[in-house]
CSV table of C-alpha atoms in Angstrom, one decimal:
chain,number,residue,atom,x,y,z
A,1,UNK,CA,0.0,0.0,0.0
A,2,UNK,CA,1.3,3.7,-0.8
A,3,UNK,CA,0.0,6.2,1.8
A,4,UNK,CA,-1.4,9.5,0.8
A,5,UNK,CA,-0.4,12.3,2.2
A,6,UNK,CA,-2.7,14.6,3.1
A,7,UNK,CA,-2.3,18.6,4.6
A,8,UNK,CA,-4.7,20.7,6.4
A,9,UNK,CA,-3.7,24.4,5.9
A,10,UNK,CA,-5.7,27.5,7.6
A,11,UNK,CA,-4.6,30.5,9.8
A,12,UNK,CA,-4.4,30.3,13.4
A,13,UNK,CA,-7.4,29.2,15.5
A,14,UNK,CA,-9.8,28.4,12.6
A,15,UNK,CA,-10.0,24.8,14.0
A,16,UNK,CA,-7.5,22.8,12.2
A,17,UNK,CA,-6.5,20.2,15.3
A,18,UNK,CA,-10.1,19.8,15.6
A,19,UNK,CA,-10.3,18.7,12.1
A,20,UNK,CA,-7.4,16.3,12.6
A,21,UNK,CA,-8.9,15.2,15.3
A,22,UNK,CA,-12.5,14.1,13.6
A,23,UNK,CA,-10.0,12.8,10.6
A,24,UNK,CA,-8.4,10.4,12.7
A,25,UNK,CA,-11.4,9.4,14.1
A,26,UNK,CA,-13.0,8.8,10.5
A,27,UNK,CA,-9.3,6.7,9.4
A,28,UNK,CA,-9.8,4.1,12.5
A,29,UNK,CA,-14.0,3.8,11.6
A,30,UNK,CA,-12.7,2.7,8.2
A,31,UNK,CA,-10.0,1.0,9.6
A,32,UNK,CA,-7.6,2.6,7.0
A,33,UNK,CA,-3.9,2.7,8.5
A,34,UNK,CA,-2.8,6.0,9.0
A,35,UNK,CA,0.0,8.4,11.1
A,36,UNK,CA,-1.0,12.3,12.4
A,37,UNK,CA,1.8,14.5,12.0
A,38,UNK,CA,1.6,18.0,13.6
A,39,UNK,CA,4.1,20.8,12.1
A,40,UNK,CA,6.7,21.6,13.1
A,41,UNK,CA,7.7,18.8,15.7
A,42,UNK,CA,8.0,19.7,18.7
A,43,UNK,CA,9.8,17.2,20.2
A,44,UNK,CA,12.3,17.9,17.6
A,45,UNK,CA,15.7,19.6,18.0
A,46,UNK,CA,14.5,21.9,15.5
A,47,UNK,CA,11.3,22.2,17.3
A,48,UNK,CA,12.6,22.4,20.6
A,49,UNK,CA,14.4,25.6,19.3
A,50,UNK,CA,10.9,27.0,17.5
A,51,UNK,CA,8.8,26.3,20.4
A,52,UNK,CA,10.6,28.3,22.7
A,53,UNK,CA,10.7,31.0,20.2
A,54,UNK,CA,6.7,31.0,20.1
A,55,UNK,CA,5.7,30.2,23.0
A,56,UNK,CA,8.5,30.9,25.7
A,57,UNK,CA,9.0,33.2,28.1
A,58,UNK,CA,10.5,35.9,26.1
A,59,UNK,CA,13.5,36.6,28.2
A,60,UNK,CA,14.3,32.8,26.9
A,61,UNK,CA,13.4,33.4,22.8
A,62,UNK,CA,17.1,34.0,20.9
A,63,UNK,CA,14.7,36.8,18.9
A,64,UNK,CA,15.3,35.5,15.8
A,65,UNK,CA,14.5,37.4,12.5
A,66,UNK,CA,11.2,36.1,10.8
A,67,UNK,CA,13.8,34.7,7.7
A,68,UNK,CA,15.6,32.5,10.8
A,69,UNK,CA,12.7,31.2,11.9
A,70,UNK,CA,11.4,30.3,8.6
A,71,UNK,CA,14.6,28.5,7.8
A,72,UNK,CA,14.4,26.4,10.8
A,73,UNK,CA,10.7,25.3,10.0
A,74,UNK,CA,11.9,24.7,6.9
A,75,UNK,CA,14.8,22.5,8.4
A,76,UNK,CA,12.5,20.6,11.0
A,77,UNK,CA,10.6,19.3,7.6
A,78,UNK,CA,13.7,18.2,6.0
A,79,UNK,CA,14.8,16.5,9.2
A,80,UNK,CA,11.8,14.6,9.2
A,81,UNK,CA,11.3,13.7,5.7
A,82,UNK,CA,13.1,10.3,4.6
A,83,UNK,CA,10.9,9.2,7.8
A,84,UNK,CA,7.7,10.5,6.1
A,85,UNK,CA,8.5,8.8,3.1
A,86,UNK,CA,9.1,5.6,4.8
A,87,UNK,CA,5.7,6.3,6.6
A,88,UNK,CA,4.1,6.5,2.9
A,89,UNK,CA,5.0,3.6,2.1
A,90,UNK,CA,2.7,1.8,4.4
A,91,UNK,CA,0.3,4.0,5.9
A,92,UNK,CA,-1.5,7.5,5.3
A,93,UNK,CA,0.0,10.4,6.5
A,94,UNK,CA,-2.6,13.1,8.1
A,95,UNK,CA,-0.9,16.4,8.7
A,96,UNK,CA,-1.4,19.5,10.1
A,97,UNK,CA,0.7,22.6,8.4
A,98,UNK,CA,3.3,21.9,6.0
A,99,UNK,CA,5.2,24.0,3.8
A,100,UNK,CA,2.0,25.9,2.9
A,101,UNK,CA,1.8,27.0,6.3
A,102,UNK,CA,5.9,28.3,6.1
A,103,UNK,CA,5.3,29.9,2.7
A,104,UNK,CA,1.8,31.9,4.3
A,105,UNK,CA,3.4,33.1,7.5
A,106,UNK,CA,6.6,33.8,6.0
A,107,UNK,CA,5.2,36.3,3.0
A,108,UNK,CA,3.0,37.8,6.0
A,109,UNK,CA,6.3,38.6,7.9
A,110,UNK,CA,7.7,40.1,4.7
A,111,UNK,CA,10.3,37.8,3.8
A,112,UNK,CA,11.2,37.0,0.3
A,113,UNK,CA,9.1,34.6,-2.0
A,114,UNK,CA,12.4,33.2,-3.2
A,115,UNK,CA,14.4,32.7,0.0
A,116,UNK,CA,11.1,30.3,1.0
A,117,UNK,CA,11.4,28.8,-1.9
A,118,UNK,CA,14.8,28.0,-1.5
A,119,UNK,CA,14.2,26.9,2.0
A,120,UNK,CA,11.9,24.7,0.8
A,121,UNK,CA,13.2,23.4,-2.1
A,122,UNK,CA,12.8,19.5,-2.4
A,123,UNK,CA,10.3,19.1,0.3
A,124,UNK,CA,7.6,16.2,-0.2
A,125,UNK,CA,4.9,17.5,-2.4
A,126,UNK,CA,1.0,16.3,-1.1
A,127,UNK,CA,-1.0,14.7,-2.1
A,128,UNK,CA,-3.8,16.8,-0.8
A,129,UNK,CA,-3.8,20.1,0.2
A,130,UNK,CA,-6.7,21.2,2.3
A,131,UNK,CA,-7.4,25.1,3.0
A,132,UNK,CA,-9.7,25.6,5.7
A,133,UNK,CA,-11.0,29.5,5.2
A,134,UNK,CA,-13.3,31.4,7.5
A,135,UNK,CA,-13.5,33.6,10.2
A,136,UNK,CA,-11.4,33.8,13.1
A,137,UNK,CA,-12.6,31.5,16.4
A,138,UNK,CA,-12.2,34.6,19.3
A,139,UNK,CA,-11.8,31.8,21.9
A,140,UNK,CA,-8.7,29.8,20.4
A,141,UNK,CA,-6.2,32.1,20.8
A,142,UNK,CA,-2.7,31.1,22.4
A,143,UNK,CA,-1.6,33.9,24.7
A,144,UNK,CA,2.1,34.6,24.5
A,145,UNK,CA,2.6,33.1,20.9
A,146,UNK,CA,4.5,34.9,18.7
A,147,UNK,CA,2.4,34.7,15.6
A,148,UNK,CA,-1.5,34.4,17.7
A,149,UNK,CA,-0.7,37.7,19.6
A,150,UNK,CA,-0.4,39.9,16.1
A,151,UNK,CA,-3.7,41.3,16.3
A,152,UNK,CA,-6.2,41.0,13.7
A,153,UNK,CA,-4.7,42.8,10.7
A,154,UNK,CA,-2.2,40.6,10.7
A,155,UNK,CA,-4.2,37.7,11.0
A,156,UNK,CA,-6.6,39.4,7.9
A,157,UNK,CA,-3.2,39.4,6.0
A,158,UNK,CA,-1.9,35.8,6.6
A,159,UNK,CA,-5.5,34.5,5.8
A,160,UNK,CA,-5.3,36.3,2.4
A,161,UNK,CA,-2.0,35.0,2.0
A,162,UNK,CA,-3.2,31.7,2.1
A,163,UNK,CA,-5.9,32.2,0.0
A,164,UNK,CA,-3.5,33.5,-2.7
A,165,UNK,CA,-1.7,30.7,-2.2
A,166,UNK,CA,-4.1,28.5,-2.4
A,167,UNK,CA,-5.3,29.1,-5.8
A,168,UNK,CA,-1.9,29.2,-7.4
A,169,UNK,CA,-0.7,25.8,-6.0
A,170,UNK,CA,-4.0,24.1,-6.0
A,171,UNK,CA,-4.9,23.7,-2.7
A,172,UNK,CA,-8.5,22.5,-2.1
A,173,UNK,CA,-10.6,25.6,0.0
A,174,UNK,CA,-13.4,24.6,2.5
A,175,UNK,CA,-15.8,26.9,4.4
A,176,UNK,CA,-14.8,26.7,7.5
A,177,UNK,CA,-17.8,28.0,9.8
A,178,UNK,CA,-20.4,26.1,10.8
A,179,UNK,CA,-19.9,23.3,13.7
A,180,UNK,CA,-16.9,21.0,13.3
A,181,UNK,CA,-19.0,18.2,12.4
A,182,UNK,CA,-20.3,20.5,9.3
A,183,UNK,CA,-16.5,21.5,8.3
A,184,UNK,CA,-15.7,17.6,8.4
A,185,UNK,CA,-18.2,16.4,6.1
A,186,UNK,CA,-17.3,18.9,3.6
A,187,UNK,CA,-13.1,18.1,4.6
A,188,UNK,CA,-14.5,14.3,3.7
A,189,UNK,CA,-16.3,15.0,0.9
A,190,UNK,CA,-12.9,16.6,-0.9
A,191,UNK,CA,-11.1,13.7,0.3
A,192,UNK,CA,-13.3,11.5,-1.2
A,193,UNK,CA,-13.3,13.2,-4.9
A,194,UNK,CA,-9.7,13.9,-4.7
């Protein structure tokens, strides 16, 4: 059996871990085999080092530049890849943020198209790309991370982002609002004509 490998993209708190969560649930109903991968890693050397810069205590974070921190997201993928592919090879692979997510966040903090590119370059392409779109959750915010705390403009911008990018690498879009139960069937319903 080859896996698939299949990415949920959307900006912060629009319910992504939920839909993983309901995704995994649907995998073991249909007994398909199947690994949940959650980018970056945090348990991770890579992702040790990006988890404090998030979510630490600031007098901890080393302050790196938005183009560091994209590089080392970039790296934690890498680090992890000839595993994923190993994981293909026997099992579906349900993930949540990928290189979509580096590319969106990355062109919101203003660094260059082609340096994420470049940090990217020979990453595992999907086999599904899913963009949940919708208005923000107000209740799902993570107090003291890095990208959450930006405010609302900035949130505006990232979610266009990944809209934009959607459409030029072919993501598939779903509405996100409505219950989670709603946004699943319609996540299922792609899944099943893609």
């Amino acid at each position: 059996m080859k896996g698939r490998f299949i990415v949920l993209y959307a900006s912060n708190n629009l319910g992504k871990s939920k839909q993983l969560d309901l995704l995994e649930e649907a995998w073991q109903e249909i007994g398909r085999p199947y690994k949940r991968i959650k980018y970056p890693r945090y348990d991770s050397e890579f992702g040790r080092i990006l988890n404090r810069e998030l979510r630490g205590p600031v007098e901890e974070r080393l302050n790196l530049t938005d183009e560091e921190l994209q590089m080392l997201f970039a790296e934690d993928r890498r680090y992890y890849q000839p595993r994923l592919m190993e994981v293909l090879k026997e099992k579906d692979v349900l993930a949540e943020d990928y290189t979509g997510t580096g590319l969106a966040w990355g062109l919101t903090k203003g660094v260059l198209r082609e340096k994420l590119d470049t940090y990217n370059f020979g990453l595992l392409e999907p086999d599904l790309a899913i963009l949940l779109d919708g208005e923000r959750f107000s209740g799902g915010t993570e107090r003291g991370h890095r990208f959450e705390v930006a405010g609302q403009e900035v949130w505006e911008r990232n979610r266009e982002i990944h809209r934009k990018l959607a459409f030029e690498l072919g993501w598939e879009v779903v509405e996100a609002g409505g219950s989670p139960e709603m946004v699943h069937e319609r996540v299922m319903r792609v899944i099943r004509e893609n």
